[in-house]
Each structure stands twice: as C-alpha cells, then as structure tokens.
Short mmCIF file of C-alpha atoms in Angstrom, two decimals:
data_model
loop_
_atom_site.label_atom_id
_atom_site.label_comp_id
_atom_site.label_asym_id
_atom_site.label_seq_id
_atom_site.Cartn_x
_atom_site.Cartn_y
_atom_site.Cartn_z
CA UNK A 83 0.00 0.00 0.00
CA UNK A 84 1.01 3.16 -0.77
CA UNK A 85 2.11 5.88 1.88
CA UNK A 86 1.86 9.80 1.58
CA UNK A 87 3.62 10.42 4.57
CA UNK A 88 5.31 14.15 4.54
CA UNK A 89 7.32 14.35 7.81
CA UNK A 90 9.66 11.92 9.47
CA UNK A 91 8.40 9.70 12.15
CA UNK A 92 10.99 11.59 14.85
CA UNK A 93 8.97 14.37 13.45
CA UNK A 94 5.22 13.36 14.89
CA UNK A 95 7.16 11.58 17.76
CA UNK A 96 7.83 15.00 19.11
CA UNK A 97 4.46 16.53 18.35
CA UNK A 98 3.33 14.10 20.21
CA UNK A 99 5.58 14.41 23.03
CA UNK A 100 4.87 17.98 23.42
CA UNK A 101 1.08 17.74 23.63
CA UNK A 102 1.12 14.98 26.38
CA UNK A 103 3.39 17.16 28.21
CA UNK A 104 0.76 19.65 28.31
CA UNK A 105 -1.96 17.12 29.42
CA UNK A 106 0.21 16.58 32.11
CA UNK A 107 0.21 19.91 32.89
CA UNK A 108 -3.69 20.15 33.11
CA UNK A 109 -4.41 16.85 34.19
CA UNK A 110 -5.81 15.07 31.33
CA UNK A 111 -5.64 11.66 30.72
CA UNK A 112 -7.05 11.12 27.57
CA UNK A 113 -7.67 13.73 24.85
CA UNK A 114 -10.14 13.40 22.44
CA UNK A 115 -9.41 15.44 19.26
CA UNK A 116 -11.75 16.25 16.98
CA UNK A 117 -9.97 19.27 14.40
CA UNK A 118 -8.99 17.92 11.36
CA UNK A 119 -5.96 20.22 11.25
CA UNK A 120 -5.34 18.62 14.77
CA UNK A 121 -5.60 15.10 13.65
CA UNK A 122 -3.43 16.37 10.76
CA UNK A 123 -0.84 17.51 13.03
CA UNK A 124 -0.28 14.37 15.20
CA UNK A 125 -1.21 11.51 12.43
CA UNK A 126 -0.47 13.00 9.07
CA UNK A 127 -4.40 11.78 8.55
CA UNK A 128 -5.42 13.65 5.35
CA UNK A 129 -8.62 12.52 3.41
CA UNK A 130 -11.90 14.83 3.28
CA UNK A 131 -14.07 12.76 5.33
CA UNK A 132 -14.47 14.95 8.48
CA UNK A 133 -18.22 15.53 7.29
CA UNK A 134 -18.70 12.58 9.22
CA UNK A 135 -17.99 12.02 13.26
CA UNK A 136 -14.22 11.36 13.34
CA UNK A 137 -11.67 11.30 16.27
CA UNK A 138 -8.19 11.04 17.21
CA UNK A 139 -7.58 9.59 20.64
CA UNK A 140 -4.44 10.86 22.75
CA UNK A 141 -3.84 8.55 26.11
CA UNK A 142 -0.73 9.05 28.11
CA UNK A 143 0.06 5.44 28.44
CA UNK A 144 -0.83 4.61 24.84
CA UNK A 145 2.40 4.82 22.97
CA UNK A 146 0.63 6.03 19.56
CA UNK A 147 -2.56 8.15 18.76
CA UNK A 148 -5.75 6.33 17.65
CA UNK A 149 -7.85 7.40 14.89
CA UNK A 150 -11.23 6.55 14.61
CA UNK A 151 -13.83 7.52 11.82
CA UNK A 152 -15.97 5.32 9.10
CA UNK A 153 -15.26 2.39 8.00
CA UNK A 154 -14.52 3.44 4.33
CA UNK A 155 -11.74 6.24 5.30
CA UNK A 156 -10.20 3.47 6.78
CA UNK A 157 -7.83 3.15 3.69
CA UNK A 158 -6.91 6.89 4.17
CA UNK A 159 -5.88 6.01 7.44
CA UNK A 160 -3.41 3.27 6.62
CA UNK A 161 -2.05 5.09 3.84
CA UNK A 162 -1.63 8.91 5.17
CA UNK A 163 -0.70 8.80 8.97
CA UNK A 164 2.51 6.53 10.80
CA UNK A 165 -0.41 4.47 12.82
CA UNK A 166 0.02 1.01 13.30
CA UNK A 167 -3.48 -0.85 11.77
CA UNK A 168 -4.12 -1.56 15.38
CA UNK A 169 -4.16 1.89 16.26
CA UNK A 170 -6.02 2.61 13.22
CA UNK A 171 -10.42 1.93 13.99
CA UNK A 172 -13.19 2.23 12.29
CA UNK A 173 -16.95 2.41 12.79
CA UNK A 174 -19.48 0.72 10.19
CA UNK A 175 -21.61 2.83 8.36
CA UNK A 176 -24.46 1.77 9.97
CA UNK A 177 -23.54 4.68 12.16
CA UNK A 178 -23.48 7.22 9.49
CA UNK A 179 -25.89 10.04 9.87
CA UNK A 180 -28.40 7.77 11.94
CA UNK A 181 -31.61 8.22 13.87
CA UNK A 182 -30.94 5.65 16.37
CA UNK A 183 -27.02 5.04 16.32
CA UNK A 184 -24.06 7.45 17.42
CA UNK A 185 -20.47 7.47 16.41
CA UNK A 186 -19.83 8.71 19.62
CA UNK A 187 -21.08 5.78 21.75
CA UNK A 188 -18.50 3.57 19.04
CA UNK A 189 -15.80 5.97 20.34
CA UNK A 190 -16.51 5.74 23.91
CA UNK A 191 -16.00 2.01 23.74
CA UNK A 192 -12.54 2.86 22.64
CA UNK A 193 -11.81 4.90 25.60
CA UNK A 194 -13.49 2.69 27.72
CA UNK A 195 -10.57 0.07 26.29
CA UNK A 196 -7.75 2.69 27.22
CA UNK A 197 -9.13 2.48 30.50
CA UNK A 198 -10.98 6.07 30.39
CA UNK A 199 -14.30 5.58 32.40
CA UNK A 200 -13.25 7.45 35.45
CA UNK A 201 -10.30 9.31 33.10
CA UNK A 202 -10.15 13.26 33.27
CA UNK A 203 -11.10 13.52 29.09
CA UNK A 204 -10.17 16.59 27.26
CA UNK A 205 -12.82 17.80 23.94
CA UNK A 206 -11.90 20.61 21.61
CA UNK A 207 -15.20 22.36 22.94
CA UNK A 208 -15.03 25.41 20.91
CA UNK A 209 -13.97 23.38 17.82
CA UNK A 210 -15.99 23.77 14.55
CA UNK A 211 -16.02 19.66 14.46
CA UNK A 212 -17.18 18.79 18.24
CA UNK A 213 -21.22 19.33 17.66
CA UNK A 214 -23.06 19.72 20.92
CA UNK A 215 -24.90 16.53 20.11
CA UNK A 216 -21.32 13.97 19.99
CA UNK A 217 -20.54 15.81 23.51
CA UNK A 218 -23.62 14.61 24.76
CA UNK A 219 -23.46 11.56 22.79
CA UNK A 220 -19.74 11.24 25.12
CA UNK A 221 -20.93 12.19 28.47
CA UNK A 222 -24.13 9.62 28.64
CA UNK A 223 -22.21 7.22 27.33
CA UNK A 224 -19.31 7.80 29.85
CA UNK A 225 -21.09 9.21 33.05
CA UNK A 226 -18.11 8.68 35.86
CA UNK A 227 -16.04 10.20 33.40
CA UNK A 228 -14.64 14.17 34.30
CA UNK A 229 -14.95 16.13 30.89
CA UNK A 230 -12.52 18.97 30.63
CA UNK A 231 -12.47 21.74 28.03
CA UNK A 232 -8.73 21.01 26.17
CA UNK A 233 -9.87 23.68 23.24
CA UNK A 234 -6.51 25.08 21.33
CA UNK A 235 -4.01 22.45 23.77
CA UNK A 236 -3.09 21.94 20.58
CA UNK A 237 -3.33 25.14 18.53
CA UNK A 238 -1.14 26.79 21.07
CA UNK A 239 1.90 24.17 20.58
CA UNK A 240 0.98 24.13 16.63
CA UNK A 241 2.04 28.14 16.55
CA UNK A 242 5.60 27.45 16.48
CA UNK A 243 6.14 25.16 13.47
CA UNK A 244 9.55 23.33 12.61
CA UNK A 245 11.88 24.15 9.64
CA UNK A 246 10.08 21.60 8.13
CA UNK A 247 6.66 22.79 8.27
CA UNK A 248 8.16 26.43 7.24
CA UNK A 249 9.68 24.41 4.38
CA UNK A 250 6.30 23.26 3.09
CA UNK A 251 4.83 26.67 3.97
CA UNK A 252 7.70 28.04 1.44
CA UNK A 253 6.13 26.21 -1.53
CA UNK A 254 2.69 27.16 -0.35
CA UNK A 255 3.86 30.74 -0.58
CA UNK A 256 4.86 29.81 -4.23
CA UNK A 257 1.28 28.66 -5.20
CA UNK A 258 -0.01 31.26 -3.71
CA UNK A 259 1.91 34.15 -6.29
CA UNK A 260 1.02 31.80 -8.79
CA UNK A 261 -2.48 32.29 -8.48
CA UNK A 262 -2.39 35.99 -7.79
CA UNK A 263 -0.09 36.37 -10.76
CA UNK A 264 -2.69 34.73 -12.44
CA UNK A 265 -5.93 36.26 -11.18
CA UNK A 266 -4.10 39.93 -12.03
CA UNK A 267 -3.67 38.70 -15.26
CA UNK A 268 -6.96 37.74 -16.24
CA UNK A 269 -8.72 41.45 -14.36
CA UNK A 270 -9.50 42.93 -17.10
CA UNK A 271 -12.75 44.77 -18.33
CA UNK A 272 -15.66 42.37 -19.90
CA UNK A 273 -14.19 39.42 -18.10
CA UNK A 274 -16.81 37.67 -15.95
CA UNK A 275 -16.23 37.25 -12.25
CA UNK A 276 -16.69 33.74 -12.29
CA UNK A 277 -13.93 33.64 -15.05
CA UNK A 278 -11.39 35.30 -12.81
CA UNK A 279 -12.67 32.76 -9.69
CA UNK A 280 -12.48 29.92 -12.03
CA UNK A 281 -8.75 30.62 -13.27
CA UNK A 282 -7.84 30.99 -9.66
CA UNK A 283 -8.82 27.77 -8.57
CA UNK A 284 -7.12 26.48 -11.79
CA UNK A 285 -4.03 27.75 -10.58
CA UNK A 286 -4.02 26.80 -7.17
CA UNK A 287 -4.56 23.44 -7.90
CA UNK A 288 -2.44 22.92 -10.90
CA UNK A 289 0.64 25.17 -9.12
CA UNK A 290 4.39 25.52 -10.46
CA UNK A 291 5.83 22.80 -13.00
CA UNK A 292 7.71 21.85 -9.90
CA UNK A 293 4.82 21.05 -7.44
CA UNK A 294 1.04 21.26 -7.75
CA UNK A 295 -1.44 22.56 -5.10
CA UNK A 296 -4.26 21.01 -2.64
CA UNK A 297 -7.73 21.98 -2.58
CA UNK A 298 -8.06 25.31 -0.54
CA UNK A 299 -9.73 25.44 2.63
CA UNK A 300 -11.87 29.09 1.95
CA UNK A 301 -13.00 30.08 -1.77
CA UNK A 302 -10.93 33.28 -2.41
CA UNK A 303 -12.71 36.28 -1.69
CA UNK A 304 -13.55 38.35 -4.43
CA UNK A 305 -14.96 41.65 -3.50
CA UNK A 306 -15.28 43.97 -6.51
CA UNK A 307 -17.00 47.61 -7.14
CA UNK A 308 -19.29 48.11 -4.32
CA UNK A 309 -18.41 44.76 -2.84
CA UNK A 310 -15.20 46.29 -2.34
CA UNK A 311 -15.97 47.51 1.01
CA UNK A 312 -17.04 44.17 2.48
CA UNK A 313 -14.13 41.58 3.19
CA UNK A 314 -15.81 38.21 2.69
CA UNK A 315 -17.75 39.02 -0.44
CA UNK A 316 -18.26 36.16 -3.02
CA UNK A 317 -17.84 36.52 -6.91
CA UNK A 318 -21.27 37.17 -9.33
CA UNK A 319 -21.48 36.13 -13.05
CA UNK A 320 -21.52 39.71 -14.04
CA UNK A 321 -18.34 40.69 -16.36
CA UNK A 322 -15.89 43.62 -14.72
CA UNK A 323 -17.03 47.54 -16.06
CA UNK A 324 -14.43 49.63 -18.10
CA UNK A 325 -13.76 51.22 -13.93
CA UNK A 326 -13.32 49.34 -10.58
CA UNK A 327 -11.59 47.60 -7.71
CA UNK A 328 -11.06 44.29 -7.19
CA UNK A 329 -10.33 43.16 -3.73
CA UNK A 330 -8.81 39.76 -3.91
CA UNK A 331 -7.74 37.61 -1.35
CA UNK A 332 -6.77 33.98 -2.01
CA UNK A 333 -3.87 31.23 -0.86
CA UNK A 334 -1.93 28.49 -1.53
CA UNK A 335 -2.10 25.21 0.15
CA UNK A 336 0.67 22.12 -0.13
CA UNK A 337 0.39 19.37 1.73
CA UNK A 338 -2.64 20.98 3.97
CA UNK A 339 -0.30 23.93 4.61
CA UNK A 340 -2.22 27.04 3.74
CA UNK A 341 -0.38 30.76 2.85
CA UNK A 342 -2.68 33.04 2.51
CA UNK A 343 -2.51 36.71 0.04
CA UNK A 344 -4.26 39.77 -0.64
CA UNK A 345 -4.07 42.66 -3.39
CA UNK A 346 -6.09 45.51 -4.50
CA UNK A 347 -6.39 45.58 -8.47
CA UNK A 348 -8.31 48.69 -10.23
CA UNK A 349 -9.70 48.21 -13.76
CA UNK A 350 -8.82 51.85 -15.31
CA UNK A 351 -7.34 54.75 -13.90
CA UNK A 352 -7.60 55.03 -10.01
CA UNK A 353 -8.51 58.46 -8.77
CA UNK A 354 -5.27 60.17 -7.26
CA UNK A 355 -7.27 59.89 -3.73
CA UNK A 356 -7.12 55.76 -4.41
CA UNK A 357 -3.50 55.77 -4.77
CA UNK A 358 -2.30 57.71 -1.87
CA UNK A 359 -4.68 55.60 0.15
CA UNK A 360 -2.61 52.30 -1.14
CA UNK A 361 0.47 54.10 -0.64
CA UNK A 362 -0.37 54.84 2.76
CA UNK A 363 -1.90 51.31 3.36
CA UNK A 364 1.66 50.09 2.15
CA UNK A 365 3.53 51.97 4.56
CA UNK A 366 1.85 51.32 7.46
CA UNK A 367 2.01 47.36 6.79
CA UNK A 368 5.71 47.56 6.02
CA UNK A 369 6.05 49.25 9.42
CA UNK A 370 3.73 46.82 11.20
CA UNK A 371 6.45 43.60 9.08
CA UNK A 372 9.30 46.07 10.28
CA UNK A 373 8.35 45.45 14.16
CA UNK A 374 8.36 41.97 13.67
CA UNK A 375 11.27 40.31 15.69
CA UNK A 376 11.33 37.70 17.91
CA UNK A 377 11.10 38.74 21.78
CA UNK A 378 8.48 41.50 20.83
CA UNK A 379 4.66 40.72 21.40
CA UNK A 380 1.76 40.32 18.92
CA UNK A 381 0.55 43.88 20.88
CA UNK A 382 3.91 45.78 20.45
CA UNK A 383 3.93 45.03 16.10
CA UNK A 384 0.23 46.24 15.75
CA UNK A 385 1.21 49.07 17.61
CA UNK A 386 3.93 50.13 15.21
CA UNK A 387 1.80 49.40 12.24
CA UNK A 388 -1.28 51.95 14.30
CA UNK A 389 1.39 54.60 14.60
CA UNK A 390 2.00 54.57 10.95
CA UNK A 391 -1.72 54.32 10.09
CA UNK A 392 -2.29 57.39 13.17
CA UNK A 393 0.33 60.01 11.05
CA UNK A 394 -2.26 60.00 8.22
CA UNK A 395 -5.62 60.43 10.44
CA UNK A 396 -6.91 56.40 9.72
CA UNK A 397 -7.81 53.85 12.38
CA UNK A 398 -8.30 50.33 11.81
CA UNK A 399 -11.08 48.32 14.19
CA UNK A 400 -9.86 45.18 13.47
CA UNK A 401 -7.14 42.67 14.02
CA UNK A 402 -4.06 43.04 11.73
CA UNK A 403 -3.24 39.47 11.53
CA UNK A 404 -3.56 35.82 12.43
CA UNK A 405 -1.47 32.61 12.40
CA UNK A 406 -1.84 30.32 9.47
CA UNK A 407 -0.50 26.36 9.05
CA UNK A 408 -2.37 23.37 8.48
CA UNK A 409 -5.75 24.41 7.10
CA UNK A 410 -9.27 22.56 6.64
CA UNK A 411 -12.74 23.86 6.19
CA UNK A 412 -13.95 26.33 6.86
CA UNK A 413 -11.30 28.44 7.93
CA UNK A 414 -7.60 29.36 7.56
CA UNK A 415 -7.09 31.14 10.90
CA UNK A 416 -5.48 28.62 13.41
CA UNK A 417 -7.62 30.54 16.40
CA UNK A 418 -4.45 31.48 19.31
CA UNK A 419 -2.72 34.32 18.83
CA UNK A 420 -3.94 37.50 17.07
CA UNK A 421 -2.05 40.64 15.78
CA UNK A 422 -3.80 43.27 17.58
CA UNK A 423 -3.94 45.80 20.86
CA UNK A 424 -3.77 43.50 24.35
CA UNK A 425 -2.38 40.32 22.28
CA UNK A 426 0.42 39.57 24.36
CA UNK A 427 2.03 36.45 22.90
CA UNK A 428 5.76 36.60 22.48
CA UNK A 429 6.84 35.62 18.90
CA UNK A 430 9.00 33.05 18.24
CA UNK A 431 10.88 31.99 14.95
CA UNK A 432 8.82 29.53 13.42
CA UNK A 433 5.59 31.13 14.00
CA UNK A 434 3.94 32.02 10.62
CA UNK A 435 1.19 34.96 10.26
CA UNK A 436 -0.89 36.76 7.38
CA UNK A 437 -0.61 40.14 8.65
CA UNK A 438 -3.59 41.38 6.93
CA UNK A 439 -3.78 44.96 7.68
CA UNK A 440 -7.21 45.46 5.15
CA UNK A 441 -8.46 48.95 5.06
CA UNK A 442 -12.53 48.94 4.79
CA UNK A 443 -13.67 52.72 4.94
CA UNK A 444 -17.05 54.03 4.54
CA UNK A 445 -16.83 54.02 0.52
CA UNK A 446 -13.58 52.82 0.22
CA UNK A 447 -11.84 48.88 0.64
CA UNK A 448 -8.11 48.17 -0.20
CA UNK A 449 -6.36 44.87 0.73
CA UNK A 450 -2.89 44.44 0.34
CA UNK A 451 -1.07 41.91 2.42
CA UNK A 452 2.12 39.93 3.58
CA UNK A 453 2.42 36.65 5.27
CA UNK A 454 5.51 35.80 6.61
CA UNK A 455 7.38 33.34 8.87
CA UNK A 456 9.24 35.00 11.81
CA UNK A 457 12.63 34.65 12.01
CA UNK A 458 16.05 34.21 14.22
CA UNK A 459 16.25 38.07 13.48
CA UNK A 460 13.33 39.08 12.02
CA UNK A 461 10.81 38.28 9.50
CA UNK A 462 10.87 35.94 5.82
CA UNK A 463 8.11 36.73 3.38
CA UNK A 464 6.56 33.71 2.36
CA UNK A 465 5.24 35.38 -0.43
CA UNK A 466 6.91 37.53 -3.41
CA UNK A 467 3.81 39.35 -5.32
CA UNK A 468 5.16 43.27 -4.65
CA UNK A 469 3.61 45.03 -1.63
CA UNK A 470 1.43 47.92 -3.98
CA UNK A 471 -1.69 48.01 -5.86
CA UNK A 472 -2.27 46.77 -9.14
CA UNK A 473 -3.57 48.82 -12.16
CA UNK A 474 -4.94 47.19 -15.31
#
C-alpha cells in the first residue's frame, strides 16, 4: 500500500511528546481530538471525510494516537498517517448520519478500552467539528467520566512550526503568487467574475511545474466595485465595467499547509485619492512587518503598524493578523494568537502569520497583504507578489 507520509516519524514523535506534556500539565488523561488540522498535526491523517464524526484519541500510556472515523476512510488512514493498523479503527456505516445510532457511543468504547471511564477527558469544545450533540453523545455514554475543556491544547503548541513545516509553507507561498499572478492577469474589463474565480482555482490546484497545489480550505474572496468595502464578499457572473476595484484575497495550500494573500487591483485609472490611500496602506504594513522580531509581542507590532496608520488620520477596528499552518474547512485562521492591541504572545521563529492589515472605509476597501514566517532576526516573506496596488 502506498504511503503519503510528509514528515519523518521523529517528526510526529515530538508533536506528540509535546502535547502529552501539556496534558500533564492540566491533568488530562485522555484527549479526544476532533480538528482535522489537529488530527493532521499528530497523524499525518489527510482525506476529506471529516463531514462525518471522526476522532483522534491521545492517552498518556498509549504509545501512539488512535484514529477513529468510518469504515470506508479506513484506507486513508493506513495510507496517510505513521499508525500502526491496530491503532487505526473504524466504525461501520451503519452509524453514518443515523436516527438511532451514534459514532460517539463507538468511540466511547474505545476509551473505555484505554481504561478512560473514570479518566479526566479533554474535547476541543469550541472546535468547529465537536457538535453539541457527539458531547452529549460522550458524556451519557461515559457518566463517571470528568470532561474537561482542552480547546486550542493543541493550537497553542501548533504556533511554532519546525523548519520543516516552514519548508512546506515556502512552496505554499509559491502557489499562492502563482495564483495571484494569475488572477491579475486575467482582471480585465468584460471578463466575468466567475472567469477570474475559475482561473484561480485552476491555478491553485495545478501550481508551479515543480509542485502542484491542494484543494483550498476558503474560496478566495472576491470583492469587486461596491463589494469592495465588504471583506468576505463572493464573486457574481456579471463581467468587470471599463472602472473598478477588485479586492482579492486567495492562498496556496501544499500538503494541507495554507499561505494566505491579498491585493487591490483597479480596472482603469484610479482616482489620485485611491493611490495615496494604497500608498499609505503600504507603509503602514511595512512598518507593522518592520516590528516583527522575535522577543516583541503580537501587541507591540500592531502598535507600530497603528502609529503609521495614526500620522495619516486612519484607524483600523480590526485585528491586523492571524497565524496560518495546516488548514481545513472552513477556515484558515489557526484561532491562538492575534495581531492586535492587548495580544500579548511573544513571537517566536517559526511562527507564521498573514498580517492582513485590510483597510474597509465608509466608501472605500483596499487589501494588500504579507504573510511571513518570523525569524532568528526578524521576518521571511513567504510570499513575493510586490507590496502595492495593481492597475490594469
């Protein structure tokens, strides 16, 4: 059987390592996991089957994870993660999306196997995967058992990534150009939206000669003419007019590993208001990248980039950036740390953030970004499209 294993088993070995350590630390003795970027992290499991109830079972005297999910993924299982087939169970599909049976009562035998009846269990209980139904699935089926909320145990220890995880985040940064390359390429007048989404998700799947892409975990965000002002618009089947902005935000995903871009492209000639705007939008996220060392905290780099935006009379409500790594549905975020006022998490090389200092005025949006992996002295782009806006 094949394997599609991307990291060396020393690799997962100290993943592992570290999260026990933190149960430890709280007193958990098993941990449930139910994030597929989780699962990801500690298994290499990678199939797109978390629509159904799926788990990965941390016990600290249990010498590997166990995954459990239907019995058809089962083949995913053997062929993506390091598991021995022993650690590796499945539930028959009897269970799927039933009336009267519950995945959750299969995985409760498990822990019941590991010993976990009267265990201290950590769930993920602001997860998007852990519905409120499994948890009370879990609890009635283990009553003596002490539930404990283990949300972001995880997350927290999957902020710093190793030089191998940056070196997959690299190539994601690659795909990512790629497909903004390409997207600024095809803005043009007459061209349908849906054209420009479709070529996008052509190129981020199809990538560089060298390597090709994954699916992405978010549809890029197209926000054009009036749309321009809302971040999370989607695209229309209308074509582009002879004059407007495109907001564009997209990424590049390898191996799950998700990079994540913005730029502001204007169809015709932008007013000289428009351009000053970018310019100063520019300046004030090269000052925000400048701050970026390790030692200083999330709070102290927003601040920079707030004094820059401050000299030309602009605030900014929100956030200027968020970590990025291993992405699923339906988001990209990894949900710790935050680039913003009263953040105070120390960075560390390794960590990797889209610093996404988006400007959404009253009749005005412009988006132009920079993720980037900090470093022993600083910060690395992990993404080469030029820092300025984009006139076609």
């Amino acid at each position: 059987m094949i394997k599609e294993i991307h990291f060396e088993l020393s690799e997962f070995q100290t993943r592992l390592a570290a999260v026990k350590k933190q149960m430890v630390r709280r007193g958990i003795d098993i941990l449930l996991l139910s994030e597929p970027p989780n699962q990801n992290y500690l298994t290499g499991y990678n199939a797109y089957s978390f629509y159904t109830p799926q788990m990965v079972i941390v016990a600290q005297d249990h010498a590997e994870p166990i995954w459990i999910g239907r019995f058809m993924d089962r083949v995913s299982a053997s062929m993506t993660t390091y598991l021995s087939e022993d650690n590796i169970r499945a539930y028959p599909d009897t269970y799927v999306q039933s009336a009267t049976l519950s995945a959750y009562d299969f995985m409760a035998g498990i822990v019941k196997e590991l010993g976990g009846e009267r265990a201290r269990i950590g769930v993920e209980m602001g997860g998007y995967y852990y519905p409120a139904r499994g948890h009370a699935d879990l609890t009635r089926a283990l009553p003596n058992a002490e539930f404990i909320d283990a949300d972001l145990l995880v997350g927290w220890i999957r902020l710093v990534k190793s030089p191998a995880e940056v070196a997959i985040m690299r190539q994601a940064g690659q795909l990512a150009d790629a497909a903004m390359k390409r997207a600024i390429d095809m803005v043009q007048a007459s061209v349908r939206e849906c054209d420009v989404a479709a070529a996008i998700y052509h190129q981020q799947i199809s990538g560089t000669p060298e390597f090709g892409g994954d699916y992405p975990c978010c549809p890029p965000d197209l926000c054009i003419g009036e749309r321009s002002i809302a971040p999370h618009a989607a695209w229309t089947d209308d074509p582009l007019p002879e004059s407007t902005v495109v907001n564009l935000e997209l990424n590049g995903c390898r191996h799950r590993y998700q990079v994540n871009l913005a730029r502001t492209i204007v169809v015709g000639q932008p007013s000289p208001a428009f351009v000053n705007l970018s310019e100063i939008a520019v300046e004030a996220l090269n000052a925000g990248l400048e701050a970026v060392r390790p030692g200083r905290t999330c709070s102290e780099v927003d601040g920079d980039f707030r004094k820059a935006l401050a000299r030309h009379g602009i605030e900014k409500e929100s956030r200027i950036g968020y970590p990025t790594g291993i992405g699923f549905p339906p988001a990209s975020g990894e949900r710790t740390a935050s680039i913003r006022k009263g953040d105070e998490t120390v960075l560390k090389p390794g960590m990797v953030f889209h610093m996404m200092p988006g400007l959404w005025l009253d009749n005005v949006g412009i988006t132009i970004t920079q993720s980037f992996a900090v470093s022993d002295t600083g910060y690395e782009p992990l993404t080469k499209t030029p820092r300025k806006l984009f006139v076609k």
